Amino acid sequence: MLKKIILFIVALIVLLLIIAALLPAEYRVERSITINAPVEKVFEQVVDLNNYVKWNPWSDQDPEAKSKISENSRGVGSVWLWDGAVIGKGELSIVKLDEGRSIETRVEFFEPMARTSSGFWKFEGINNSINVRWAFKGSLSYPVERYMGFFIDDM
């Protein structure tokens, strides 16, 4: 009986590893919204990290987290560092910028798990409004994180 139980457990582990190998190795989360405001005003809320930390959902998850923004808070090279009990420790930096049109970011998580991801913002004027599209992407390690990929969109 013990032999059958051990064989079942081994078979289950092998099956889970095979399934993990077939799951995507990368994730991507994307959202968009149309805002009734001038592009300059909306763009400034993202490109200046002093504004960004006031409204972004990551900050809301851990209001007690320590936050530090580089002296140059706007544009390429600006950095936001955070350290919190809930959101862990990491940094977001602006790596590329097309004024009024797009922003590319790099996000590095240090704790609780080390990982690097990238993101972008696209701003497109539509009549008197602006469509803002945001995406975040990164890799998923084998095997456990591949299963976590099912939940990233909800996170």
XYZ file of N, CA, C and O in Angstrom:
620
model
N 0.822 -1.196 0.000
C 0.000 0.000 0.000
C 0.871 1.267 0.000
O 0.559 2.210 -0.706
N 1.917 1.271 0.813
C 2.821 2.411 0.884
C 3.478 2.661 -0.474
O 3.633 3.814 -0.906
N 3.819 1.581 -1.186
C 4.428 1.699 -2.510
C 3.474 2.387 -3.492
O 3.870 3.245 -4.274
N 2.189 2.030 -3.426
C 1.187 2.642 -4.305
C 1.028 4.134 -3.999
O 0.890 4.955 -4.904
N 1.047 4.499 -2.744
C 0.924 5.899 -2.342
C 2.127 6.695 -2.847
O 1.968 7.787 -3.400
N 3.321 6.143 -2.685
C 4.538 6.825 -3.154
C 4.510 6.971 -4.669
O 4.823 8.042 -5.201
N 4.108 5.929 -5.391
C 4.014 6.005 -6.859
C 2.987 7.052 -7.299
O 3.212 7.788 -8.260
N 1.877 7.113 -6.581
C 0.855 8.116 -6.903
C 1.402 9.530 -6.710
O 1.205 10.403 -7.559
N 2.088 9.758 -5.613
C 2.664 11.083 -5.336
C 3.706 11.445 -6.385
O 3.718 12.568 -6.900
N 4.569 10.519 -6.738
C 5.586 10.768 -7.766
C 4.917 11.073 -9.103
O 5.302 12.012 -9.817
N 3.897 10.295 -9.475
C 3.180 10.525 -10.740
C 2.507 11.900 -10.739
O 2.520 12.611 -11.760
N 1.937 12.275 -9.618
C 1.287 13.582 -9.510
C 2.302 14.711 -9.670
O 2.048 15.688 -10.392
N 3.454 14.584 -9.042
C 4.505 15.601 -9.158
C 4.987 15.706 -10.601
O 5.135 16.806 -11.142
N 5.214 14.568 -11.245
C 5.649 14.572 -12.650
C 4.589 15.236 -13.525
O 4.912 16.055 -14.398
N 3.328 14.928 -13.310
C 2.239 15.536 -14.081
C 2.213 17.054 -13.891
O 2.090 17.812 -14.863
N 2.350 17.508 -12.645
C 2.355 18.945 -12.376
C 3.544 19.636 -13.044
O 3.416 20.756 -13.553
N 4.699 18.994 -13.069
C 5.877 19.567 -13.732
C 5.686 19.631 -15.247
O 6.081 20.604 -15.891
N 5.061 18.614 -15.811
C 4.795 18.621 -17.266
C 3.811 19.730 -17.611
O 4.016 20.484 -18.565
N 2.755 19.859 -16.826
C 1.775 20.926 -17.081
C 2.433 22.289 -16.957
O 2.229 23.168 -17.790
N 3.275 22.482 -15.944
C 3.964 23.768 -15.756
C 4.837 24.099 -16.955
O 4.938 25.264 -17.361
N 5.456 23.098 -17.551
C 6.308 23.333 -18.728
C 5.489 23.818 -19.918
O 6.008 24.525 -20.791
N 4.212 23.485 -19.955
C 3.340 23.893 -21.065
C 2.671 25.248 -20.833
O 2.119 25.835 -21.756
N 2.717 25.735 -19.615
C 2.108 27.026 -19.293
C 2.997 28.169 -19.777
O 4.205 27.996 -19.919
N 2.414 29.359 -20.020
C 3.205 30.499 -20.501
C 4.337 30.872 -19.548
O 4.172 30.839 -18.328
N 5.470 31.260 -20.117
C 6.640 31.665 -19.337
C 6.647 33.166 -19.078
O 7.523 33.668 -18.385
N 5.678 33.887 -19.641
C 5.579 35.332 -19.446
C 4.137 35.719 -19.134
O 3.206 34.996 -19.483
N 3.992 36.854 -18.489
C 2.649 37.380 -18.232
C 2.568 38.803 -18.784
O 3.579 39.467 -18.991
N 1.352 39.238 -19.016
C 1.100 40.607 -19.471
C -0.286 41.000 -18.985
O -1.258 40.278 -19.193
N -0.360 42.139 -18.321
C -1.620 42.697 -17.851
C -1.777 44.043 -18.541
O -0.840 44.844 -18.572
N -2.942 44.288 -19.111
C -3.161 45.548 -19.826
C -4.539 46.095 -19.500
O -5.504 45.341 -19.392
N -4.592 47.397 -19.347
C -5.850 48.099 -19.091
C -5.871 49.381 -19.917
O -4.824 49.898 -20.312
N -7.069 49.922 -20.127
C -7.174 51.229 -20.784
C -8.388 51.968 -20.237
O -9.319 51.360 -19.714
N -8.326 53.283 -20.367
C -9.420 54.139 -19.912
C -9.415 55.402 -20.767
O -8.360 55.850 -21.207
N -10.599 55.934 -21.004
C -10.712 57.216 -21.690
C -11.066 58.264 -20.637
O -11.995 58.080 -19.855
N -10.282 59.334 -20.618
C -10.427 60.386 -19.618
C -10.763 61.689 -20.315
O -10.126 62.057 -21.310
N -11.736 62.400 -19.792
C -12.153 63.675 -20.362
C -11.272 64.789 -19.784
O -11.667 65.495 -18.856
N -10.056 64.895 -20.317
C -9.091 65.895 -19.852
C -8.027 66.063 -20.928
O -7.845 65.187 -21.772
N -7.320 67.182 -20.902
C -6.248 67.379 -21.883
C -5.091 66.409 -21.653
O -4.785 66.042 -20.511
N -4.445 66.010 -22.733
C -3.345 65.049 -22.664
C -2.242 65.523 -21.725
O -1.678 64.730 -20.975
N -1.938 66.808 -21.739
C -0.856 67.333 -20.904
C -1.127 67.088 -19.417
O -0.231 66.735 -18.664
N -2.368 67.301 -19.021
C -2.726 67.146 -17.609
C -2.649 65.677 -17.170
O -2.121 65.368 -16.098
N -3.142 64.785 -18.005
C -3.123 63.359 -17.672
C -1.692 62.823 -17.714
O -1.259 62.100 -16.820
N -0.942 63.197 -18.742
C 0.439 62.746 -18.890
C 1.273 63.132 -17.667
O 2.063 62.344 -17.162
N 1.062 64.335 -17.160
C 1.827 64.843 -16.012
C 1.570 64.021 -14.747
O 2.428 63.912 -13.879
N 0.387 63.397 -14.655
C 0.067 62.570 -13.486
C 0.850 61.274 -13.457
O 0.992 60.645 -12.409
N 1.370 60.863 -14.616
C 2.148 59.629 -14.690
C 3.641 59.913 -14.760
O 4.441 59.265 -14.091
N 4.040 60.904 -15.552
C 5.466 61.145 -15.800
C 6.186 61.762 -14.602
O 7.385 61.592 -14.448
N 5.461 62.453 -13.736
C 6.068 63.010 -12.526
C 5.753 62.060 -11.371
O 4.598 61.926 -10.961
N 6.763 61.391 -10.856
C 6.547 60.372 -9.831
C 5.982 60.934 -8.533
O 5.347 60.204 -7.768
N 6.160 62.230 -8.275
C 5.515 62.842 -7.103
C 4.000 62.791 -7.250
O 3.288 62.639 -6.253
N 3.496 62.931 -8.468
C 2.058 62.797 -8.719
C 1.648 61.326 -8.733
O 0.623 60.949 -8.168
N 2.438 60.521 -9.383
C 2.135 59.099 -9.591
C 1.878 58.359 -8.282
O 0.931 57.576 -8.179
N 2.716 58.581 -7.279
C 2.571 57.842 -6.020
C 1.306 58.226 -5.257
O 0.861 57.479 -4.386
N 0.706 59.351 -5.590
C -0.491 59.804 -4.879
C -1.747 59.045 -5.301
O -2.698 58.964 -4.532
N -1.778 58.507 -6.517
C -3.010 57.880 -7.001
C -2.858 56.419 -7.425
O -3.861 55.733 -7.614
N -1.651 55.915 -7.600
C -1.524 54.559 -8.149
C -1.962 53.501 -7.142
O -1.779 53.659 -5.939
N -2.546 52.421 -7.611
C -3.093 51.390 -6.718
C -2.037 50.674 -5.880
O -2.353 50.158 -4.815
N -0.798 50.624 -6.339
C 0.261 49.945 -5.581
C 0.461 50.643 -4.234
O 0.584 49.992 -3.206
N 0.483 51.975 -4.248
C 0.642 52.736 -3.003
C -0.535 52.514 -2.062
O -0.360 52.443 -0.841
N -1.734 52.408 -2.617
C -2.932 52.231 -1.799
C -2.938 50.919 -1.024
O -3.576 50.822 0.021
N -2.238 49.909 -1.527
C -2.222 48.608 -0.859
C -1.472 48.639 0.470
O -1.689 47.774 1.318
N -0.577 49.607 0.632
C 0.249 49.659 1.841
C 0.517 51.122 2.213
O 1.610 51.639 2.016
N -0.496 51.809 2.775
C -0.345 53.235 3.087
C 0.796 53.541 4.059
O 1.301 54.658 4.090
N 1.223 52.564 4.846
C 2.297 52.769 5.817
C 3.688 52.550 5.215
O 4.692 52.748 5.900
N 3.760 52.153 3.953
C 5.058 51.878 3.320
C 5.887 53.155 3.235
O 5.362 54.244 3.024
N 7.196 52.988 3.394
C 8.112 54.112 3.219
C 8.316 54.315 1.724
O 8.440 53.352 0.970
N 8.364 55.562 1.328
C 8.477 55.883 -0.081
C 9.511 56.985 -0.271
O 9.563 57.929 0.517
N 10.337 56.850 -1.303
C 11.325 57.875 -1.605
C 11.378 58.065 -3.117
O 11.408 57.096 -3.868
N 11.394 59.320 -3.517
C 11.454 59.652 -4.940
C 12.745 60.406 -5.192
O 13.145 61.258 -4.394
N 13.386 60.089 -6.317
C 14.648 60.739 -6.653
C 14.458 62.248 -6.769
O 13.346 62.742 -6.972
N 15.561 62.981 -6.639
C 15.506 64.436 -6.721
C 14.867 64.881 -8.032
O 14.057 65.784 -8.061
N 15.238 64.238 -9.119
C 14.599 64.482 -10.405
C 13.384 63.565 -10.467
O 13.504 62.381 -10.773
N 12.213 64.079 -10.160
C 11.018 63.245 -10.058
C 10.296 63.063 -11.378
O 9.348 62.291 -11.463
N 10.718 63.754 -12.411
C 9.996 63.736 -13.683
C 10.901 63.293 -14.818
O 11.991 63.802 -14.989
N 10.408 62.336 -15.600
C 11.096 61.954 -16.821
C 12.113 60.839 -16.665
O 12.209 60.189 -15.626
N 12.863 60.636 -17.754
C 13.835 59.546 -17.804
C 14.849 59.689 -16.675
O 15.372 60.765 -16.428
N 15.088 58.578 -15.993
C 16.032 58.565 -14.881
C 15.396 58.786 -13.526
O 16.041 58.562 -12.506
N 14.147 59.210 -13.483
C 13.504 59.395 -12.181
C 13.160 58.021 -11.591
O 12.850 57.076 -12.309
N 13.242 57.944 -10.260
C 13.086 56.662 -9.569
C 12.196 56.833 -8.346
O 12.321 57.810 -7.608
N 11.322 55.856 -8.138
C 10.511 55.777 -6.932
C 10.889 54.481 -6.224
O 10.797 53.398 -6.790
N 11.352 54.599 -4.978
C 11.695 53.442 -4.143
C 10.620 53.277 -3.077
O 10.147 54.266 -2.511
N 10.242 52.034 -2.800
C 9.273 51.775 -1.741
C 9.755 50.623 -0.874
O 10.541 49.783 -1.296
N 9.258 50.616 0.369
C 9.594 49.567 1.322
C 8.426 49.450 2.285
O 8.193 50.346 3.097
N 7.676 48.365 2.176
C 6.495 48.205 3.008
C 6.279 46.776 3.446
O 6.780 45.830 2.828
N 5.492 46.613 4.485
C 5.190 45.284 5.015
C 4.312 44.496 4.048
O 4.433 43.277 3.937
N 3.434 45.168 3.327
C 2.507 44.497 2.415
C 3.073 44.423 0.997
O 3.035 43.368 0.362
N 3.605 45.517 0.493
C 4.057 45.571 -0.901
C 5.520 45.205 -1.099
O 6.024 45.178 -2.217
N 6.207 44.922 -0.027
C 7.609 44.527 -0.132
C 8.515 45.705 -0.426
O 8.194 46.859 -0.125
N 9.650 45.397 -1.037
C 10.654 46.413 -1.313
C 10.965 46.398 -2.806
O 11.153 45.327 -3.392
N 11.025 47.589 -3.410
C 11.317 47.647 -4.835
C 11.481 49.059 -5.341
O 11.510 50.013 -4.562
N 11.600 49.169 -6.666
C 11.729 50.483 -7.288
C 11.138 50.482 -8.677
O 11.118 49.465 -9.371
N 10.629 51.630 -9.059
C 10.128 51.879 -10.402
C 10.955 53.017 -10.981
O 11.158 54.026 -10.305
N 11.429 52.846 -12.196
C 12.180 53.919 -12.847
C 11.631 54.151 -14.253
O 11.183 53.215 -14.923
N 11.664 55.395 -14.675
C 11.249 55.742 -16.036
C 12.483 55.604 -16.922
O 13.504 56.234 -16.677
N 12.372 54.752 -17.946
C 13.535 54.447 -18.789
C 13.439 55.045 -20.198
O 14.454 55.183 -20.873
N 12.233 55.384 -20.627
C 12.067 55.961 -21.965
C 10.831 56.845 -21.960
O 9.853 56.544 -21.283
N 10.892 57.903 -22.747
C 9.821 58.886 -22.716
C 9.654 59.534 -24.085
O 10.632 59.924 -24.719
N 8.418 59.609 -24.532
C 8.057 60.384 -25.712
C 7.000 61.377 -25.213
O 5.837 61.001 -25.010
N 7.421 62.592 -24.959
C 6.605 63.610 -24.279
C 5.173 63.661 -24.823
O 4.949 63.862 -26.010
N 4.219 63.449 -23.918
C 2.804 63.513 -24.260
C 2.264 62.293 -24.969
O 1.059 62.208 -25.230
N 3.119 61.319 -25.289
C 2.676 60.151 -26.060
C 2.886 58.809 -25.360
O 2.002 57.969 -25.379
N 4.070 58.622 -24.752
C 4.327 57.323 -24.136
C 5.406 57.409 -23.053
O 6.250 58.300 -23.073
N 5.344 56.448 -22.147
C 6.310 56.313 -21.062
C 6.608 54.830 -20.918
O 5.686 54.002 -20.916
N 7.892 54.486 -20.809
C 8.278 53.107 -20.525
C 8.950 53.066 -19.152
O 9.746 53.937 -18.826
N 8.598 52.044 -18.386
C 9.131 51.908 -17.028
C 9.796 50.556 -16.827
O 9.532 49.601 -17.557
N 10.639 50.524 -15.829
C 11.256 49.277 -15.369
C 10.912 49.167 -13.887
O 11.102 50.121 -13.128
N 10.409 48.015 -13.492
C 10.047 47.784 -12.101
C 10.902 46.635 -11.592
O 10.941 45.566 -12.191
N 11.587 46.899 -10.494
C 12.432 45.883 -9.893
C 11.937 45.628 -8.477
O 11.862 46.550 -7.668
N 11.579 44.386 -8.224
C 11.163 43.978 -6.892
C 12.368 43.329 -6.212
O 13.014 42.462 -6.796
N 12.667 43.749 -4.994
C 13.787 43.190 -4.243
C 13.311 42.176 -3.217
O 13.947 41.157 -3.001
N 12.218 42.495 -2.527
C 11.645 41.622 -1.503
C 10.128 41.651 -1.639
O 9.573 42.686 -1.992
N 9.405 40.613 -1.415
C 9.851 39.344 -0.878
C 10.493 38.422 -1.924
O 11.187 37.468 -1.564
N 10.280 38.677 -3.210
C 10.916 37.876 -4.260
C 11.576 38.816 -5.255
O 10.963 39.793 -5.680
N 12.799 38.511 -5.626
C 13.501 39.341 -6.603
C 12.950 39.062 -8.000
O 12.793 37.909 -8.393
N 12.643 40.141 -8.717
C 12.138 40.015 -10.084
C 12.170 41.369 -10.753
O 12.110 42.398 -10.089
N 12.268 41.349 -12.067
C 12.249 42.580 -12.849
C 11.129 42.486 -13.870
O 10.957 41.455 -14.516
N 10.384 43.556 -14.002
C 9.296 43.631 -14.965
C 9.385 44.954 -15.699
O 10.129 45.851 -15.308
N 8.615 45.071 -16.751
C 8.586 46.336 -17.487
C 7.140 46.745 -17.728
O 6.227 45.926 -17.678
N 6.975 48.023 -17.975
C 5.637 48.537 -18.226
C 5.669 49.666 -19.226
O 6.736 50.197 -19.544
N 4.514 50.002 -19.743
C 4.435 51.163 -20.623
C 3.084 51.836 -20.467
O 2.112 51.238 -20.035
N 3.073 53.089 -20.820
C 1.880 53.923 -20.860
C 1.797 54.534 -22.253
O 2.786 55.050 -22.747
N 0.625 54.484 -22.879
C 0.398 55.121 -24.183
C -0.759 56.103 -24.021
O -1.788 55.777 -23.426
N -0.565 57.305 -24.553
C -1.563 58.377 -24.444
C -1.989 58.783 -25.847
O -1.155 59.235 -26.627
N -3.281 58.619 -26.166
C -3.782 58.957 -27.496
C -4.972 59.892 -27.365
O -5.984 59.544 -26.761
N -4.857 61.081 -27.961
C -5.937 62.047 -27.931
C -7.088 61.628 -28.820
O -6.883 61.171 -29.931
N -8.298 61.757 -28.281
C -9.516 61.449 -29.026
C -10.480 62.602 -28.771
O -11.004 62.746 -27.676
N -10.686 63.453 -29.798
C -11.522 64.654 -29.654
C -11.016 65.484 -28.474
O -9.871 65.885 -28.447
N -11.853 65.711 -27.454
C -11.441 66.484 -26.276
C -11.042 65.591 -25.110
O -10.956 66.053 -23.980
N -10.833 64.313 -25.382
C -10.481 63.349 -24.348
C -9.156 62.681 -24.691
O -8.570 62.930 -25.736
N -8.726 61.807 -23.800
C -7.497 61.057 -24.028
C -7.722 59.606 -23.632
O -8.341 59.317 -22.609
N -7.253 58.701 -24.483
C -7.275 57.279 -24.157
C -5.908 56.926 -23.595
O -4.884 57.175 -24.232
N -5.904 56.370 -22.389
C -4.668 55.970 -21.740
C -4.651 54.444 -21.695
O -5.591 53.824 -21.203
N -3.576 53.863 -22.223
C -3.404 52.409 -22.210
C -2.155 52.098 -21.396
O -1.108 52.696 -21.598
N -2.291 51.173 -20.464
C -1.213 50.806 -19.563
C -0.998 49.301 -19.647
O -1.952 48.529 -19.723
N 0.256 48.863 -19.648
C 0.549 47.432 -19.645
C 1.754 47.161 -18.750
O 2.623 48.012 -18.578
N 1.779 45.963 -18.222
C 2.835 45.520 -17.323
C 3.151 44.090 -17.728
O 2.240 43.273 -17.895
N 4.435 43.765 -17.902
C 4.781 42.406 -18.327
C 6.073 41.952 -17.666
O 6.886 42.771 -17.237
N 6.217 40.636 -17.608
C 7.419 40.061 -17.017
C 7.451 38.561 -17.246
O 6.567 37.991 -17.875
N 8.459 37.919 -16.711
C 8.618 36.482 -16.906
C 8.174 35.720 -15.660
O 8.142 36.253 -14.558
N 7.841 34.459 -15.878
C 7.420 33.563 -14.810
C 8.383 32.381 -14.766
O 8.558 31.678 -15.761
N 9.001 32.155 -13.622
C 9.969 31.060 -13.528
C 9.241 29.717 -13.426
O 8.082 29.633 -13.033
N 9.965 28.682 -13.767
C 9.449 27.325 -13.763
C 9.755 26.686 -12.416
O 10.847 26.894 -11.892
N 8.889 25.946 -11.818
C 7.530 25.624 -12.225
C 6.447 26.412 -11.484
O 5.382 26.657 -12.014
N 6.716 26.840 -10.245
C 5.659 27.395 -9.383
C 5.055 28.673 -9.952
O 3.828 28.823 -9.996
N 5.887 29.625 -10.388
C 5.357 30.902 -10.876
C 4.490 30.739 -12.120
O 3.620 31.557 -12.380
N 4.724 29.704 -12.878
C 3.887 29.474 -14.067
C 2.429 29.267 -13.653
O 1.516 29.712 -14.324
N 2.214 28.593 -12.530
C 0.852 28.420 -12.011
C 0.312 29.742 -11.472
O -0.882 30.013 -11.560
N 1.175 30.564 -10.913
C 0.752 31.865 -10.392
C 0.279 32.779 -11.523
O -0.475 33.718 -11.289
N 0.706 32.505 -12.741
C 0.293 33.290 -13.901
C -1.222 33.362 -14.064
O -1.753 34.329 -14.613
N -1.929 32.344 -13.583
C -3.396 32.351 -13.665
C -4.009 33.488 -12.844
O -5.119 33.930 -13.111
N -3.296 33.960 -11.829
C -3.857 34.924 -10.883
C -3.315 36.338 -11.042
O -3.790 37.252 -10.379
N -2.326 36.536 -11.884
C -1.664 37.845 -11.993
C -2.627 38.931 -12.450
O -2.608 40.046 -11.931
N -3.490 38.634 -13.379
C -4.419 39.651 -13.866
C -5.311 40.170 -12.748
O -5.619 41.343 -12.671
N -5.734 39.278 -11.854
C -6.580 39.687 -10.735
C -5.806 40.453 -9.669
O -6.379 41.219 -8.910
N -4.489 40.234 -9.591
C -3.688 40.910 -8.578
C -3.524 42.362 -8.943
O -3.267 43.205 -8.158
